[in-house]
Short mmCIF file of C-alpha atoms in Angstrom, two decimals:
data_model
loop_
_atom_site.label_atom_id
_atom_site.label_comp_id
_atom_site.label_asym_id
_atom_site.label_seq_id
_atom_site.Cartn_x
_atom_site.Cartn_y
_atom_site.Cartn_z
CA SER A 1 -9.27 -9.92 1.42
CA SER A 2 -6.05 -11.03 3.09
CA PRO A 3 -3.49 -10.36 4.29
CA HIS A 4 -3.67 -6.73 5.39
CA LEU A 5 -0.69 -4.44 4.88
CA VAL A 6 -0.80 -1.97 7.78
CA GLN A 7 -4.07 -2.35 9.69
CA VAL A 8 -6.33 -5.38 10.10
CA ARG A 9 -9.35 -3.23 9.16
CA GLU A 10 -8.14 -3.29 5.56
CA ARG A 11 -9.45 -6.86 5.27
CA ILE A 12 -13.08 -5.78 5.63
CA ARG A 13 -13.96 -2.92 3.27
CA ILE A 14 -17.24 -1.27 2.36
CA ASN A 15 -17.35 0.85 -0.80
CA GLY A 16 -13.62 0.35 -1.12
CA GLN A 17 -12.75 1.80 2.29
CA PRO A 18 -11.64 -0.17 5.38
CA ILE A 19 -14.40 -0.14 7.99
CA SER A 20 -13.92 2.47 10.71
CA LYS A 21 -12.22 1.72 14.02
CA ASP A 22 -15.53 2.16 15.82
CA LEU A 23 -17.33 -0.25 13.48
CA PHE A 24 -14.50 -2.78 13.70
CA SER A 25 -14.50 -2.63 17.49
CA LYS A 26 -18.30 -2.93 17.67
CA TYR A 27 -18.49 -6.01 15.46
CA PHE A 28 -15.34 -7.62 16.87
CA TRP A 29 -16.75 -7.72 20.40
CA LEU A 30 -20.24 -8.63 19.24
CA VAL A 31 -18.93 -11.70 17.36
CA TYR A 32 -16.36 -12.55 20.02
CA ASN A 33 -18.86 -12.49 22.87
CA ARG A 34 -21.46 -14.44 20.89
CA LEU A 35 -18.92 -17.18 20.12
CA GLU A 36 -17.70 -17.20 23.70
CA GLU A 37 -21.25 -17.66 24.98
CA THR A 38 -22.18 -20.45 22.57
CA LYS A 39 -18.99 -22.49 22.14
CA ASP A 40 -19.07 -26.22 22.82
CA PRO A 41 -17.80 -26.87 26.38
CA ALA A 42 -16.12 -30.08 25.22
CA HIS A 43 -14.10 -28.21 22.57
CA ALA A 44 -13.77 -24.87 24.28
CA SER A 45 -11.58 -23.01 21.80
CA MET A 46 -12.25 -19.90 19.77
CA PRO A 47 -11.76 -19.82 15.98
CA ALA A 48 -8.21 -19.10 14.83
CA TYR A 49 -7.27 -15.63 13.56
CA PHE A 50 -8.28 -15.95 9.89
CA ARG A 51 -11.43 -17.93 10.68
CA PHE A 52 -12.56 -15.38 13.23
CA LEU A 53 -12.04 -12.50 10.78
CA THR A 54 -13.93 -14.42 8.06
CA ILE A 55 -16.93 -14.95 10.36
CA MET A 56 -16.72 -11.30 11.37
CA ALA A 57 -16.57 -10.12 7.73
CA PHE A 58 -19.71 -12.07 6.81
CA HIS A 59 -21.47 -10.63 9.86
CA VAL A 60 -20.41 -7.07 8.97
CA PHE A 61 -21.66 -7.46 5.39
CA LEU A 62 -25.02 -8.84 6.56
CA GLN A 63 -25.52 -6.20 9.26
CA GLU A 64 -24.46 -3.32 7.01
CA LYS A 65 -26.70 -4.67 4.21
CA VAL A 66 -24.15 -4.51 1.40
CA ASP A 67 -25.50 -5.13 -2.12
CA LEU A 68 -22.53 -7.22 -3.20
CA ALA A 69 -19.73 -8.91 -1.29
CA VAL A 70 -16.49 -9.80 -3.06
CA VAL A 71 -14.82 -12.53 -1.01
CA GLU A 72 -11.22 -13.52 -1.66
CA VAL A 73 -10.34 -17.08 -0.73
CA GLY A 74 -7.66 -17.33 1.99
CA ILE A 75 -5.68 -20.37 0.84
CA GLY A 76 -6.72 -22.78 -1.90
CA GLY A 77 -10.48 -23.07 -1.99
CA THR A 78 -11.83 -26.55 -1.29
CA TYR A 79 -11.13 -26.52 2.44
CA ASP A 80 -10.85 -22.77 2.95
CA CYS A 81 -13.14 -21.30 5.58
CA THR A 82 -14.47 -18.73 3.08
CA ASN A 83 -15.91 -21.62 1.04
CA ILE A 84 -19.25 -21.81 2.88
CA ILE A 85 -21.25 -19.71 0.42
CA ARG A 86 -23.66 -22.21 -1.12
CA ALA A 87 -24.84 -20.12 -4.05
CA PRO A 88 -22.56 -17.24 -5.00
CA VAL A 89 -23.47 -15.19 -8.06
CA VAL A 90 -20.23 -16.06 -9.87
CA CYS A 91 -16.79 -17.57 -9.16
CA GLY A 92 -13.38 -16.67 -10.59
CA VAL A 93 -9.99 -18.41 -10.64
CA SER A 94 -7.07 -16.15 -11.50
CA SER A 95 -3.67 -17.26 -12.84
CA LEU A 96 -2.41 -20.28 -10.90
CA GLY A 97 0.97 -20.24 -9.14
CA ILE A 98 2.98 -22.50 -6.86
CA ASP A 99 2.36 -21.35 -3.28
CA HIS A 100 1.35 -22.80 0.11
CA THR A 101 2.64 -26.17 -1.09
CA SER A 102 2.51 -27.75 2.38
CA ILE A 103 -1.27 -27.22 2.37
CA LEU A 104 -2.29 -27.30 -1.29
CA GLY A 105 0.20 -29.73 -2.81
CA ASP A 106 3.44 -29.35 -4.70
CA THR A 107 2.18 -29.38 -8.30
CA MET A 108 0.02 -27.04 -10.35
CA GLU A 109 -2.47 -29.87 -10.88
CA LYS A 110 -2.94 -30.40 -7.13
CA ILE A 111 -3.30 -26.66 -6.61
CA ALA A 112 -5.83 -26.43 -9.48
CA TRP A 113 -7.88 -29.20 -7.79
CA GLN A 114 -7.98 -27.16 -4.58
CA LYS A 115 -8.93 -23.96 -6.41
CA GLY A 116 -11.74 -25.73 -8.27
CA GLY A 117 -13.31 -26.50 -4.90
CA ILE A 118 -15.09 -23.12 -4.98
CA PHE A 119 -17.17 -24.15 -8.05
CA LYS A 120 -20.89 -24.52 -7.28
CA PRO A 121 -23.72 -26.29 -9.17
CA GLY A 122 -25.24 -24.05 -11.80
CA VAL A 123 -23.08 -21.06 -10.80
CA PRO A 124 -21.00 -19.69 -13.70
CA ALA A 125 -17.23 -19.65 -13.19
CA PHE A 126 -14.47 -17.96 -15.15
CA THR A 127 -10.74 -18.51 -15.35
CA VAL A 128 -7.87 -17.06 -17.38
CA THR A 129 -5.36 -18.78 -19.64
CA GLN A 130 -3.65 -21.55 -17.67
CA PRO A 131 -1.14 -24.30 -18.55
CA GLU A 132 -2.86 -27.20 -20.31
CA ARG A 133 -2.92 -29.81 -17.54
CA PRO A 134 -4.03 -27.51 -14.66
CA LEU A 135 -6.78 -26.14 -16.96
CA GLU A 136 -7.90 -29.70 -17.59
CA VAL A 137 -8.11 -30.28 -13.82
CA LEU A 138 -10.25 -27.14 -13.44
CA ARG A 139 -12.50 -28.39 -16.25
CA GLU A 140 -12.87 -31.80 -14.60
CA ARG A 141 -13.71 -30.17 -11.26
CA ALA A 142 -16.32 -27.99 -12.97
CA GLN A 143 -17.92 -31.04 -14.60
CA GLU A 144 -17.97 -32.90 -11.27
CA ARG A 145 -19.75 -30.00 -9.66
CA LYS A 146 -22.07 -29.27 -12.61
CA CYS A 147 -20.59 -25.79 -12.87
CA PRO A 148 -20.43 -23.99 -16.24
CA LEU A 149 -16.76 -22.94 -16.64
CA TYR A 150 -15.59 -20.37 -19.19
CA LEU A 151 -12.22 -19.07 -20.28
CA CYS A 152 -11.80 -15.29 -20.32
CA PRO A 153 -10.74 -13.77 -23.63
CA GLU A 154 -7.57 -11.69 -23.60
CA LEU A 155 -7.98 -8.05 -22.66
CA ASP A 156 -6.89 -7.15 -26.21
CA ASP A 157 -10.22 -8.57 -27.43
CA PHE A 158 -12.06 -5.85 -25.49
CA GLU A 159 -10.10 -3.05 -27.16
CA GLU A 160 -11.94 -1.36 -29.97
CA GLY A 161 -9.89 -0.25 -32.93
CA CYS A 162 -6.52 1.01 -31.77
CA ARG A 163 -7.68 2.29 -28.37
CA ALA A 164 -5.55 0.60 -25.72
CA LEU A 165 -7.22 0.01 -22.37
CA LYS A 166 -5.53 1.93 -19.59
CA LEU A 167 -5.15 0.07 -16.29
CA GLY A 168 -4.59 1.69 -12.91
CA LEU A 169 -2.42 -1.25 -11.83
CA ALA A 170 0.93 -1.59 -13.59
CA GLY A 171 2.36 -4.86 -14.88
CA ALA A 172 1.42 -7.08 -17.82
CA HIS A 173 0.01 -9.72 -15.44
CA GLN A 174 -2.73 -7.29 -14.39
CA ARG A 175 -4.26 -7.56 -17.87
CA SER A 176 -5.49 -11.10 -17.24
CA ASN A 177 -6.78 -10.00 -13.81
CA ALA A 178 -8.67 -7.17 -15.52
CA ALA A 179 -10.17 -9.54 -18.11
CA LEU A 180 -11.38 -11.79 -15.27
CA ALA A 181 -12.79 -8.82 -13.33
CA LEU A 182 -14.77 -7.69 -16.38
CA GLN A 183 -16.45 -11.09 -16.76
CA LEU A 184 -17.30 -11.29 -13.04
CA ALA A 185 -18.70 -7.74 -13.08
CA ARG A 186 -20.80 -8.39 -16.19
CA THR A 187 -22.27 -11.56 -14.66
CA TRP A 188 -23.31 -9.63 -11.54
CA LEU A 189 -24.81 -6.79 -13.59
CA GLN A 190 -26.75 -9.27 -15.73
CA ARG A 191 -28.10 -10.89 -12.57
CA ARG A 192 -29.31 -7.44 -11.44
CA GLY A 193 -31.04 -6.94 -14.78
CA CYS A 194 -28.92 -3.94 -15.71
CA GLN A 195 -29.36 -2.61 -19.24
CA GLY A 196 -26.73 -1.23 -21.62
CA LEU A 197 -23.98 -3.69 -20.78
CA GLY A 198 -22.57 -3.53 -24.29
CA GLU A 199 -23.18 -5.92 -27.15
CA LEU A 200 -21.43 -9.27 -27.17
CA LYS A 201 -18.76 -9.90 -29.77
CA GLU A 202 -18.61 -13.06 -31.86
CA VAL A 203 -16.75 -16.05 -30.45
CA SER A 204 -14.65 -17.98 -32.96
CA PRO A 205 -15.83 -21.58 -33.60
CA SER A 206 -12.45 -22.90 -32.39
CA ALA A 207 -13.03 -21.62 -28.86
CA GLU A 208 -11.03 -24.41 -27.29
CA LEU A 209 -7.61 -24.48 -25.69
CA ALA A 210 -5.19 -27.29 -26.60
CA GLY A 211 -8.11 -29.52 -27.56
CA ARG A 212 -9.76 -29.23 -24.16
CA PRO A 213 -13.25 -27.83 -24.54
CA VAL A 214 -13.32 -24.98 -22.08
CA PRO A 215 -15.58 -22.58 -23.94
CA LEU A 216 -14.33 -19.07 -24.46
CA ALA A 217 -16.55 -16.41 -22.96
CA PRO A 218 -17.47 -13.69 -25.44
CA ALA A 219 -15.88 -10.28 -25.24
CA PHE A 220 -18.26 -7.33 -25.07
CA ARG A 221 -18.27 -3.58 -25.49
CA LEU A 222 -17.22 -1.97 -22.23
CA SER A 223 -19.36 0.67 -20.57
CA ASP A 224 -17.87 4.01 -19.53
CA ALA A 225 -18.10 2.90 -15.89
CA MET A 226 -16.06 -0.23 -16.66
CA LEU A 227 -13.41 1.79 -18.47
CA GLN A 228 -13.20 4.17 -15.52
CA GLY A 229 -13.04 1.26 -13.06
CA LEU A 230 -10.08 -0.28 -14.85
CA ARG A 231 -8.36 3.10 -15.11
CA ASP A 232 -8.89 4.15 -11.48
CA THR A 233 -8.15 0.88 -9.71
CA GLU A 234 -5.61 1.24 -6.92
CA TRP A 235 -4.26 -1.43 -4.60
CA PRO A 236 -1.43 -0.54 -2.21
CA GLY A 237 1.56 -2.83 -2.11
CA ARG A 238 1.17 -4.11 -5.66
CA THR A 239 3.37 -2.48 -8.31
CA GLN A 240 3.29 0.70 -6.24
CA VAL A 241 5.76 3.55 -6.71
CA LEU A 242 6.47 6.16 -4.04
CA SER A 243 8.76 9.03 -5.05
CA HIS A 244 10.34 10.68 -2.01
CA GLY A 245 12.85 13.16 -3.40
CA PRO A 246 15.98 11.38 -4.67
CA VAL A 247 14.75 8.04 -3.24
CA THR A 248 12.12 6.14 -5.23
CA TRP A 249 10.50 3.13 -3.55
CA TYR A 250 9.09 0.36 -5.73
CA LEU A 251 6.81 -1.88 -3.66
CA ASP A 252 5.41 -5.20 -4.78
CA GLY A 253 4.22 -8.00 -2.49
CA ALA A 254 5.23 -10.74 -4.95
CA HIS A 255 6.10 -13.99 -3.16
CA THR A 256 5.85 -16.79 -5.74
CA THR A 257 8.08 -17.54 -8.72
CA SER A 258 5.44 -16.37 -11.21
CA SER A 259 4.66 -13.16 -9.31
CA ILE A 260 8.37 -12.39 -8.78
CA GLN A 261 8.92 -12.82 -12.54
CA ALA A 262 6.10 -10.33 -13.15
CA CYS A 263 7.59 -8.01 -10.51
CA VAL A 264 11.02 -8.10 -12.19
CA ARG A 265 9.47 -7.22 -15.57
CA TRP A 266 7.57 -4.35 -13.98
CA PHE A 267 10.52 -3.02 -11.96
CA ARG A 268 12.96 -3.08 -14.88
CA GLN A 269 10.46 -1.25 -17.07
CA ALA A 270 9.43 1.23 -14.34
CA ALA A 271 13.03 1.98 -13.33
CA LEU A 272 14.10 2.39 -16.97
CA ASN A 273 11.24 4.81 -17.63
CA GLN A 274 12.46 7.14 -14.90
CA ASP A 275 14.59 10.09 -15.94
CA LYS A 276 18.25 9.16 -15.64
CA PRO A 277 20.38 11.42 -13.42
CA HIS A 278 22.55 13.83 -15.40
CA ASP A 279 25.73 12.54 -13.78
CA GLY A 280 24.56 8.92 -14.11
CA SER A 281 24.96 8.19 -10.40
CA GLU A 282 22.10 5.81 -9.74
CA VAL A 283 22.14 3.22 -6.96
CA ARG A 284 19.78 0.24 -7.01
CA VAL A 285 18.86 -1.52 -3.77
CA LEU A 286 16.90 -4.71 -3.17
CA LEU A 287 15.04 -5.01 0.15
CA PHE A 288 13.85 -8.60 0.50
CA ASN A 289 12.29 -11.05 2.90
CA ALA A 290 10.15 -14.17 2.45
CA THR A 291 8.05 -16.13 4.87
CA GLY A 292 6.53 -19.59 5.23
CA ASP A 293 7.78 -22.58 3.25
CA ARG A 294 8.76 -20.59 0.16
CA ASP A 295 11.86 -21.47 -1.86
CA THR A 296 13.74 -18.21 -1.33
CA ALA A 297 16.73 -19.32 -3.42
CA ALA A 298 14.45 -19.68 -6.45
CA LEU A 299 12.92 -16.25 -5.82
CA LEU A 300 16.29 -14.53 -5.32
CA LYS A 301 17.69 -16.10 -8.48
CA LEU A 302 14.95 -14.37 -10.48
CA LEU A 303 15.96 -10.99 -8.99
CA VAL A 304 19.67 -11.18 -9.95
CA PRO A 305 19.14 -9.73 -13.48
CA CYS A 306 17.94 -6.44 -11.97
CA HIS A 307 21.62 -5.62 -11.23
CA PHE A 308 21.26 -4.34 -7.68
CA ASP A 309 24.20 -2.55 -6.08
CA TYR A 310 23.04 -3.68 -2.63
CA ALA A 311 20.79 -6.41 -1.32
CA VAL A 312 19.33 -5.75 2.12
CA PHE A 313 17.62 -8.46 4.15
CA CYS A 314 15.56 -7.95 7.30
CA PRO A 315 12.67 -9.63 9.11
CA ASN A 316 9.14 -8.28 8.79
CA PHE A 317 9.40 -6.74 12.28
CA MET A 318 8.99 -2.96 12.30
CA GLU A 319 11.35 -2.43 15.23
CA VAL A 320 13.51 -4.77 17.28
CA SER A 321 10.88 -4.35 20.00
CA VAL A 322 7.63 -5.01 18.14
CA GLY A 323 5.13 -3.88 20.75
CA ASN A 324 4.24 -0.67 18.92
CA ASN A 325 1.83 -2.18 16.37
CA ALA A 326 0.01 -5.39 17.21
CA ASP A 327 -1.65 -5.46 13.76
CA GLN A 328 1.73 -6.24 12.19
CA GLN A 329 3.09 -8.64 14.79
CA ASN A 330 3.35 -12.31 13.87
CA PHE A 331 3.22 -14.32 17.08
CA ASN A 332 4.18 -17.51 15.23
CA VAL A 333 7.70 -16.31 14.35
CA THR A 334 10.48 -15.33 16.75
CA LEU A 335 13.02 -12.63 15.93
CA GLU A 336 15.79 -15.23 16.19
CA ASN A 337 14.15 -17.51 13.61
CA ALA A 338 13.43 -14.59 11.30
CA LEU A 339 17.04 -13.36 11.50
CA THR A 340 18.37 -16.86 10.82
CA ARG A 341 16.35 -16.90 7.64
CA CYS A 342 17.69 -13.48 6.65
CA LEU A 343 21.26 -14.73 7.11
CA GLU A 344 20.45 -17.72 4.88
CA ASN A 345 19.08 -15.34 2.24
CA GLN A 346 22.25 -13.25 2.53
CA ARG A 347 24.44 -16.31 1.88
CA THR A 348 22.19 -17.41 -1.00
CA TRP A 349 22.38 -13.99 -2.67
CA THR A 350 26.17 -13.92 -2.39
CA ARG A 351 26.42 -17.42 -3.87
CA LEU A 352 24.07 -16.51 -6.73
CA LEU A 353 26.23 -13.51 -7.62
CA GLU A 354 29.36 -15.65 -7.58
CA GLU A 355 27.71 -18.14 -9.94
CA LYS A 356 26.47 -15.36 -12.21
CA VAL A 357 29.87 -13.73 -12.70
CA GLY A 358 31.36 -14.83 -15.97
CA GLN A 359 27.91 -15.28 -17.48
CA ASP A 360 26.87 -11.66 -17.12
CA PRO A 361 29.26 -8.84 -18.08
CA TRP A 362 27.20 -6.28 -16.15
CA LEU A 363 27.73 -7.80 -12.72
CA PRO A 364 30.68 -6.75 -10.55
CA THR A 365 33.45 -9.07 -9.41
CA PRO A 366 32.31 -11.79 -7.04
CA LEU A 367 32.21 -11.58 -3.28
CA ARG A 368 34.39 -13.96 -1.33
CA VAL A 369 32.67 -14.93 1.87
CA GLY A 370 34.83 -16.26 4.64
CA GLY A 371 32.12 -16.04 7.28
CA LEU A 372 29.94 -13.41 8.87
CA LEU A 373 30.96 -10.57 11.09
CA GLN A 374 29.87 -10.88 14.68
CA PRO A 375 26.92 -8.66 15.59
CA ALA A 376 27.84 -5.19 16.73
CA PRO A 377 28.09 -4.82 20.51
CA ALA A 378 25.28 -2.24 20.57
CA ARG A 379 22.11 -4.35 20.56
CA SER A 380 20.07 -1.65 18.88
CA SER A 381 22.25 -1.54 15.75
CA LEU A 382 22.89 -5.07 14.55
CA LEU A 383 24.36 -5.13 11.06
CA LEU A 384 25.77 -8.17 9.35
CA VAL A 385 27.59 -8.09 6.01
CA PRO A 386 29.79 -10.70 4.38
CA PRO A 387 33.48 -9.71 4.32
CA ALA A 388 34.38 -8.49 0.86
CA PRO A 389 37.79 -7.80 -0.74
CA ARG A 390 36.71 -4.24 -1.53
CA PRO A 391 33.80 -2.07 -0.43
CA LEU A 392 31.34 -2.10 -3.34
CA ASN A 393 30.72 -5.57 -4.75
CA SER A 394 26.94 -5.87 -4.52
CA PRO A 395 27.23 -6.54 -0.79
CA ALA A 396 24.43 -8.25 1.05
CA LEU A 397 23.49 -6.69 4.40
CA VAL A 398 21.23 -7.95 7.19
CA PHE A 399 19.40 -5.64 9.59
CA PRO A 400 17.34 -6.78 12.60
CA CYS A 401 14.22 -4.78 11.66
CA LEU A 402 12.57 -2.82 8.87
CA ALA A 403 13.06 0.61 10.44
CA GLN A 404 16.85 0.20 10.55
CA ALA A 405 16.99 -1.23 7.02
CA LEU A 406 14.92 1.61 5.54
CA ARG A 407 16.88 4.27 7.40
CA TRP A 408 20.18 2.88 6.15
CA VAL A 409 18.93 2.78 2.56
CA ALA A 410 17.49 6.31 2.71
CA GLN A 411 20.46 7.86 4.57
CA GLY A 412 18.32 10.74 5.77
CA ARG A 413 17.30 11.69 2.21
CA ASP A 414 13.68 10.56 2.58
CA PRO A 415 11.83 13.23 4.59
CA LEU A 416 9.67 10.57 6.28
CA LEU A 417 12.65 8.59 7.59
CA ALA A 418 15.15 9.79 10.17
CA ALA A 419 18.85 9.46 9.40
CA PRO A 420 20.43 6.24 10.69
CA VAL A 421 22.07 6.34 14.11
CA ALA A 422 25.80 6.79 13.58
CA SER A 423 27.12 4.84 16.56
CA GLY A 424 27.98 1.29 15.64
CA ALA A 425 25.76 1.23 12.58
CA HIS A 426 28.49 1.21 9.92
CA LEU A 427 31.16 -1.01 11.35
CA HIS A 428 31.99 -2.73 8.09
CA PRO A 429 33.63 -0.94 5.15
CA ALA A 430 30.98 -2.19 2.72
CA ALA A 431 28.22 -0.67 4.83
CA SER A 432 29.95 2.65 5.42
CA SER A 433 31.07 3.05 1.78
CA GLY A 434 27.53 2.16 0.76
CA ALA A 435 26.21 4.87 3.05
CA VAL A 436 28.44 7.39 1.28
CA LEU A 437 27.27 6.24 -2.14
CA LEU A 438 23.61 6.34 -1.08
CA ARG A 439 24.04 9.86 0.31
CA GLU A 440 25.77 11.14 -2.83
CA ALA A 441 23.81 9.35 -5.57
CA ALA A 442 21.56 11.51 -7.71
CA ALA A 443 18.91 8.75 -7.64
CA VAL A 444 18.32 5.78 -5.34
CA ARG A 445 15.86 3.15 -6.60
CA VAL A 446 14.70 0.60 -4.03
CA LEU A 447 12.67 -2.53 -4.81
CA VAL A 448 10.83 -3.92 -1.77
CA THR A 449 9.51 -7.43 -2.46
CA GLY A 450 9.25 -11.08 -1.40
CA SER A 451 6.50 -10.68 1.20
CA LEU A 452 3.27 -8.70 1.51
CA HIS A 453 4.02 -8.37 5.24
CA LEU A 454 7.41 -6.80 4.44
CA VAL A 455 5.74 -4.39 2.02
CA GLY A 456 3.09 -3.58 4.64
CA GLY A 457 5.71 -2.77 7.23
CA ALA A 458 7.55 -0.55 4.76
CA LEU A 459 4.31 1.24 3.85
CA ARG A 460 3.59 1.94 7.51
CA LEU A 461 6.83 3.95 7.60
CA LEU A 462 6.70 5.38 4.06
CA ASP A 463 3.00 6.30 3.88
CA PRO A 464 1.76 7.35 7.35
CA ALA A 465 -1.76 8.05 6.00
CA LEU A 466 -2.34 4.28 5.82
CA SER A 467 -2.07 4.10 9.61
CA GLN A 468 -4.90 6.58 10.20
#
């Protein structure tokens, strides 16, 4: 799977656990040296990062003799380097979204064409409910490749009587993922000749979607193991909640419009379900960053209805000097470029709030931005906030790294985070008044989203066990 959150070993798991450091080191050098010895002298370059790790993962699975390998496509499908398996047991296409448009195309139909590239002759494939035209593209691709394609029934169809299926992963969007996982698992178990998979349920004769004959796969009675699997599934960085005293961190690596919409639904529900402080003093903070060619204005616009008191923007760098963890260093992005993008996000957020005022009675009075403050003289404590007429007007703040952003938000109230350095860190009234509010609030709720790399960096600081 990719990307990893904290350590690169997370990408290659056996029995659900990242391979050990010793095993990773052993296979890394084995594959590296073999490639180095056999590469074409005329094109003497090693595979790029993702390609190398894909080759290494296949080698690990073969050498360790796994029974079943679940391989997540990197980007798209048709031209992805994972797409070299000639005869997989089964293929699955989850809910389509607009992402990686510079590589996959800028429409859902183009993206569906790329995803359908993983279909193989005679190998069953499953997908979930999709918009009509992209589903048609998937169907056409399946016909081209002589691949039997089925639509997964809704998870509700697997529920017997009034018993609701309990999922370990929060969010309504995980129900379609679970329905897809059940069909993939059943196909594998059938291939192994397993008994007692549960009787199939009748499929209605009108098993078509919008007149396009993509047959509906039958639902079936779930085994106890399947029920437990759905209930016990965990995946860090997706709809994850960490309660650290008065500060609650909500982490979700959403980075497309559809996944941000799902994240907003989850966060509003999760935050509402928490016990309200007796004195009502609750502060909501957004910590956001986005990478690549994503339309950050569109993503931020979807987050406005969450009514954040503060929006904090920072690059995905852990510290201003990023030499402490090579696994989380992106050598393709400079700190300067990343900060420039954060400043653009800051301006966008402020503009969105100004536009929203008048339409939404819950939002505070608008910010008036006359320009940005100059960075603080102390290089280690850069803080940029737009000038505001009064301290608390949903100010947008920029920090140069994740550690400083998290420390400012937590204000020493999270036992895993040190208090922010006082000198030069709160030069602007909005930042210093915010610090007071964060220190005095009965509850601080922080949503970290926009990038899996941002969430991974936050988890490295908030959950040290992941770094072991």
